[in-house]
mmCIF file of C-alpha atoms in Angstrom:
data_model
loop_
_atom_site.group_PDB
_atom_site.id
_atom_site.type_symbol
_atom_site.label_atom_id
_atom_site.label_comp_id
_atom_site.label_asym_id
_atom_site.label_seq_id
_atom_site.Cartn_x
_atom_site.Cartn_y
_atom_site.Cartn_z
ATOM 1 C CA VAL A 1027 19.325 -0.217 -13.918
ATOM 2 C CA CYS A 1028 16.509 -2.818 -13.750
ATOM 3 C CA THR A 1029 15.759 -5.327 -16.335
ATOM 4 C CA THR A 1030 12.046 -6.348 -16.568
ATOM 5 C CA VAL A 1031 10.606 -9.045 -18.723
ATOM 6 C CA HIS A 1032 7.251 -8.457 -19.836
ATOM 7 C CA ASN A 1033 4.611 -11.067 -20.952
ATOM 8 C CA ILE A 1034 6.325 -14.447 -19.461
ATOM 9 C CA ILE A 1035 3.213 -16.530 -19.463
ATOM 10 C CA VAL A 1036 1.028 -14.993 -22.162
ATOM 11 C CA GLY A 1037 1.805 -12.793 -24.976
ATOM 12 C CA LYS A 1038 4.774 -11.576 -27.139
ATOM 13 C CA LEU A 1039 7.551 -11.562 -24.925
ATOM 14 C CA TRP A 1040 9.588 -8.577 -24.536
ATOM 15 C CA VAL A 1041 12.463 -6.739 -22.426
ATOM 16 C CA ASP A 1042 12.427 -3.112 -20.753
ATOM 17 C CA GLN A 1043 15.070 -1.271 -18.863
ATOM 18 C CA SER A 1044 14.574 1.508 -16.581
ATOM 19 C CA GLY A 1045 16.599 3.236 -13.848
ATOM 20 C CA GLU A 1046 19.778 5.354 -13.619
ATOM 21 C CA ILE A 1047 23.518 4.218 -13.869
ATOM 22 C CA VAL A 1048 26.732 6.606 -13.331
ATOM 23 C CA VAL A 1049 29.973 5.717 -14.571
ATOM 24 C CA LYS A 1050 33.099 7.129 -13.183
ATOM 25 C CA GLU A 1051 36.631 7.139 -14.746
ATOM 26 C CA HIS A 1052 38.499 7.249 -11.356
ATOM 27 C CA THR A 1053 41.890 8.360 -12.894
ATOM 28 C CA THR A 1054 40.514 11.636 -13.932
ATOM 29 C CA GLY A 1055 37.011 12.094 -12.128
ATOM 30 C CA ALA A 1056 35.115 12.204 -15.077
ATOM 31 C CA SER A 1057 31.728 10.632 -14.818
ATOM 32 C CA ALA A 1058 28.364 9.901 -16.782
ATOM 33 C CA ARG A 1059 24.788 9.436 -15.620
ATOM 34 C CA VAL A 1060 22.488 7.683 -17.884
ATOM 35 C CA LYS A 1061 18.853 7.468 -17.367
ATOM 36 C CA PHE A 1062 16.806 4.547 -19.029
ATOM 37 C CA HIS A 1063 13.208 5.515 -19.024
ATOM 38 C CA PRO A 1064 10.747 3.179 -18.519
ATOM 39 C CA TYR A 1065 8.253 2.251 -21.199
ATOM 40 C CA SER A 1066 4.482 3.157 -20.425
ATOM 41 C CA TYR A 1067 1.591 2.191 -22.396
ATOM 42 C CA PHE A 1068 -0.151 5.341 -21.588
ATOM 43 C CA SER A 1069 3.137 7.545 -22.913
ATOM 44 C CA ARG A 1070 3.578 8.954 -25.968
ATOM 45 C CA GLU A 1071 7.546 9.321 -25.066
ATOM 46 C CA THR A 1072 9.837 6.931 -27.443
ATOM 47 C CA PRO A 1073 10.109 3.470 -26.243
ATOM 48 C CA ARG A 1074 13.547 2.422 -24.803
ATOM 49 C CA ARG A 1075 14.556 5.887 -24.485
ATOM 50 C CA VAL A 1076 18.315 6.786 -22.669
ATOM 51 C CA THR A 1077 19.179 10.135 -21.804
ATOM 52 C CA GLY A 1078 22.041 11.616 -19.888
ATOM 53 C CA GLY A 1079 25.068 13.544 -19.690
ATOM 54 C CA VAL A 1080 29.157 13.371 -19.581
ATOM 55 C CA PHE A 1081 30.502 15.636 -16.592
ATOM 56 C CA SER A 1082 33.759 16.772 -16.029
ATOM 57 C CA PRO A 1083 35.357 16.307 -12.573
ATOM 58 C CA ASP A 1084 34.023 19.568 -11.105
ATOM 59 C CA GLY A 1085 30.368 18.014 -12.105
ATOM 60 C CA SER A 1086 29.887 20.706 -15.153
ATOM 61 C CA PRO A 1087 28.348 19.124 -18.210
ATOM 62 C CA LYS A 1088 30.198 18.317 -21.050
ATOM 63 C CA PHE A 1089 28.025 16.283 -23.421
ATOM 64 C CA GLU A 1090 24.366 15.595 -23.820
ATOM 65 C CA LEU A 1091 23.146 12.153 -24.207
ATOM 66 C CA ASP A 1092 20.068 10.936 -26.065
ATOM 67 C CA GLY A 1093 18.912 7.896 -27.957
ATOM 68 C CA THR A 1094 17.525 4.702 -27.397
ATOM 69 C CA TRP A 1095 19.187 1.547 -26.039
ATOM 70 C CA ASP A 1096 18.236 -0.834 -28.783
ATOM 71 C CA ASN A 1097 18.562 1.545 -31.832
ATOM 72 C CA SER A 1098 20.970 4.591 -31.916
ATOM 73 C CA MET A 1099 22.734 6.978 -29.605
ATOM 74 C CA SER A 1100 23.755 10.774 -30.495
ATOM 75 C CA CYS A 1101 26.104 13.109 -28.211
ATOM 76 C CA ALA A 1102 25.968 16.792 -28.156
ATOM 77 C CA GLU A 1103 28.736 18.965 -26.705
ATOM 78 C CA VAL A 1104 27.194 21.351 -24.036
ATOM 79 C CA LEU A 1105 27.955 24.889 -24.852
ATOM 80 C CA SER A 1106 26.877 26.429 -21.823
ATOM 81 C CA SER A 1107 24.552 25.311 -18.542
ATOM 82 C CA ASP A 1108 22.476 26.750 -15.948
ATOM 83 C CA GLY A 1109 21.534 24.159 -13.737
ATOM 84 C CA ASP A 1110 19.457 21.554 -15.631
ATOM 85 C CA ASP A 1111 19.033 23.725 -18.749
ATOM 86 C CA TRP A 1112 21.770 22.995 -21.107
ATOM 87 C CA LYS A 1113 22.225 25.136 -24.579
ATOM 88 C CA THR A 1114 23.993 22.213 -26.538
ATOM 89 C CA ALA A 1115 25.600 22.443 -30.108
ATOM 90 C CA GLU A 1116 23.903 20.063 -32.569
ATOM 91 C CA GLN A 1117 23.291 16.004 -31.725
ATOM 92 C CA GLN A 1118 25.822 14.036 -33.530
ATOM 93 C CA THR A 1119 25.220 9.964 -33.939
ATOM 94 C CA ARG A 1120 27.960 8.002 -32.412
ATOM 95 C CA TRP A 1121 26.026 4.698 -32.606
ATOM 96 C CA VAL A 1122 23.697 2.975 -34.903
ATOM 97 C CA LYS A 1123 22.372 -0.785 -34.620
ATOM 98 C CA ASN A 1124 23.816 -2.784 -37.306
ATOM 99 C CA ALA A 1125 21.212 -4.418 -39.776
ATOM 100 C CA PRO A 1126 20.685 -8.206 -38.899
ATOM 101 C CA LEU A 1127 22.753 -10.780 -40.960
ATOM 102 C CA GLU A 1128 21.235 -12.775 -44.038
ATOM 103 C CA ASP A 1129 19.521 -15.559 -42.418
ATOM 104 C CA SER A 1130 20.139 -14.422 -39.139
ATOM 105 C CA GLU A 1131 17.210 -16.371 -37.720
ATOM 106 C CA LYS A 1132 19.419 -19.620 -38.361
ATOM 107 C CA ILE A 1133 22.003 -18.213 -36.244
ATOM 108 C CA TYR A 1134 19.990 -17.447 -33.143
ATOM 109 C CA HIS A 1135 19.708 -13.620 -34.473
ATOM 110 C CA PHE A 1136 23.525 -13.238 -33.370
ATOM 111 C CA THR A 1137 25.000 -9.979 -34.906
ATOM 112 C CA ALA A 1138 28.322 -10.397 -36.676
ATOM 113 C CA MET A 1139 30.302 -9.462 -33.674
ATOM 114 C CA ALA A 1140 28.751 -12.194 -31.553
ATOM 115 C CA CYS A 1141 29.590 -14.686 -34.362
ATOM 116 C CA THR A 1142 33.364 -13.465 -34.291
ATOM 117 C CA LEU A 1143 33.736 -13.848 -30.418
ATOM 118 C CA ASN A 1144 34.627 -17.737 -30.827
ATOM 119 C CA GLU A 1145 37.226 -17.617 -33.334
ATOM 120 C CA PRO A 1146 40.495 -19.066 -32.696
ATOM 121 C CA GLU A 1147 43.349 -16.651 -31.965
ATOM 122 C CA GLU A 1148 47.086 -17.128 -31.009
ATOM 123 C CA GLY A 1149 48.149 -16.670 -27.785
ATOM 124 C CA VAL A 1150 45.558 -17.825 -25.671
ATOM 125 C CA ALA A 1151 45.569 -20.112 -22.627
ATOM 126 C CA PRO A 1152 45.730 -24.253 -23.297
ATOM 127 C CA THR A 1153 42.625 -24.451 -21.468
ATOM 128 C CA ASP A 1154 40.636 -21.802 -23.109
ATOM 129 C CA ALA A 1155 37.644 -23.448 -24.810
ATOM 130 C CA ARG A 1156 38.251 -22.170 -27.961
ATOM 131 C CA ASN A 1157 40.961 -24.834 -28.326
ATOM 132 C CA ARG A 1158 38.643 -27.556 -27.761
ATOM 133 C CA PRO A 1159 38.334 -29.748 -31.022
ATOM 134 C CA ASP A 1160 35.056 -30.928 -29.976
ATOM 135 C CA GLN A 1161 33.611 -27.090 -30.371
ATOM 136 C CA ARG A 1162 35.317 -26.631 -33.703
ATOM 137 C CA LEU A 1163 33.649 -29.687 -35.010
ATOM 138 C CA MET A 1164 30.372 -28.470 -33.802
ATOM 139 C CA GLU A 1165 30.962 -25.154 -35.472
ATOM 140 C CA GLN A 1166 31.291 -26.808 -38.478
ATOM 141 C CA GLN A 1167 28.084 -28.406 -37.969
ATOM 142 C CA ASN A 1168 29.541 -31.771 -37.931
ATOM 143 C CA TYR A 1169 27.500 -32.971 -34.715
ATOM 144 C CA PRO A 1170 27.944 -36.570 -34.713
ATOM 145 C CA GLU A 1171 31.766 -36.279 -34.728
ATOM 146 C CA ALA A 1172 31.617 -33.233 -32.374
ATOM 147 C CA ASN A 1173 29.730 -35.535 -29.812
ATOM 148 C CA SER A 1174 32.361 -38.627 -30.134
ATOM 149 C CA MET A 1175 35.155 -36.130 -29.522
ATOM 150 C CA LYS A 1176 33.526 -34.748 -26.504
ATOM 151 C CA LEU A 1177 32.763 -38.161 -24.846
ATOM 152 C CA ARG A 1178 36.758 -39.119 -25.809
ATOM 153 C CA LEU A 1179 37.847 -35.905 -24.045
ATOM 154 C CA GLU A 1180 35.583 -36.341 -21.270
ATOM 155 C CA GLU A 1181 36.585 -39.752 -20.386
ATOM 156 C CA ALA A 1182 40.148 -38.631 -20.919
ATOM 157 C CA GLN A 1183 39.600 -35.971 -18.226
ATOM 158 C CA ARG A 1184 38.077 -38.845 -15.930
ATOM 159 C CA VAL A 1185 41.413 -41.063 -16.266
ATOM 160 C CA ARG A 1186 43.627 -38.617 -15.510
ATOM 161 C CA ARG A 1187 41.465 -37.290 -12.395
ATOM 162 C CA ARG A 1188 41.469 -40.866 -11.198
ATOM 163 C CA ALA A 1189 45.182 -41.032 -11.444
ATOM 164 C CA ARG A 1190 45.634 -37.928 -9.730
ATOM 165 C CA GLU A 1191 43.518 -39.066 -6.837
ATOM 166 C CA ALA A 1192 45.123 -42.426 -6.781
ATOM 167 C CA ARG A 1193 48.605 -40.615 -6.313
ATOM 168 C CA VAL A 1194 47.268 -38.646 -3.501
ATOM 169 C CA ALA A 1195 45.592 -41.431 -1.532
ATOM 170 C CA ALA A 1196 49.155 -43.501 -2.047
ATOM 171 C CA GLU A 1197 51.104 -40.803 -0.561
ATOM 172 C CA GLY A 1198 48.847 -40.858 2.828
ATOM 173 C CA PRO A 1199 47.926 -37.991 5.126
ATOM 174 C CA ALA A 1200 51.127 -36.310 5.168
ATOM 175 C CA GLY A 1201 51.384 -36.471 1.481
ATOM 176 C CA LYS A 1202 48.017 -35.207 1.050
ATOM 177 C CA MET A 1203 48.637 -31.347 1.898
ATOM 178 C CA THR A 1204 51.400 -31.026 -0.304
ATOM 179 C CA SER A 1205 49.974 -33.015 -3.392
ATOM 180 C CA LEU A 1206 46.899 -30.718 -3.247
ATOM 181 C CA THR A 1207 48.197 -28.176 -5.773
ATOM 182 C CA SER A 1208 48.859 -31.369 -7.921
ATOM 183 C CA LEU A 1209 45.095 -31.943 -8.125
ATOM 184 C CA ILE A 1210 44.462 -28.513 -9.535
ATOM 185 C CA ILE A 1211 47.159 -28.610 -12.198
#
């Protein structure tokens, strides 16, 4: 699929997708073929249109897909097929874009899901960025304290790195190879 950004220099910036994609389920051999239709000023076709199908391992169509990549998608079971001519059941809406959040322009037009991606959660690696206290402060819009904390964390990292480098240098050439892993840890 090709992503095209229009009006980079002049005019209202907008994005279009075009091309085809095949998604294959390697365990069963089922697949989906989806076509992103390119936009044309001269066409009456729905902008951002997506069509396609879900196919069984033997290649026979099982579901027809139709919709737009930015608003909604529908699906219909294929009842019978003769080449590219498919008789389908009634389309059922499977996905609809959520309405924007209130004051979404203040949060870069993020969706509710995007806003939750950075929430703290148990069991993540200690190096996970969500564990950084400066990031938490920034999310609470305490920017001066977040910047101070970031500077303290970065300086502490520099001190630890210098100590590791000095330790490796003190061990000499023979110790360098065995101590390279300590640089990573």
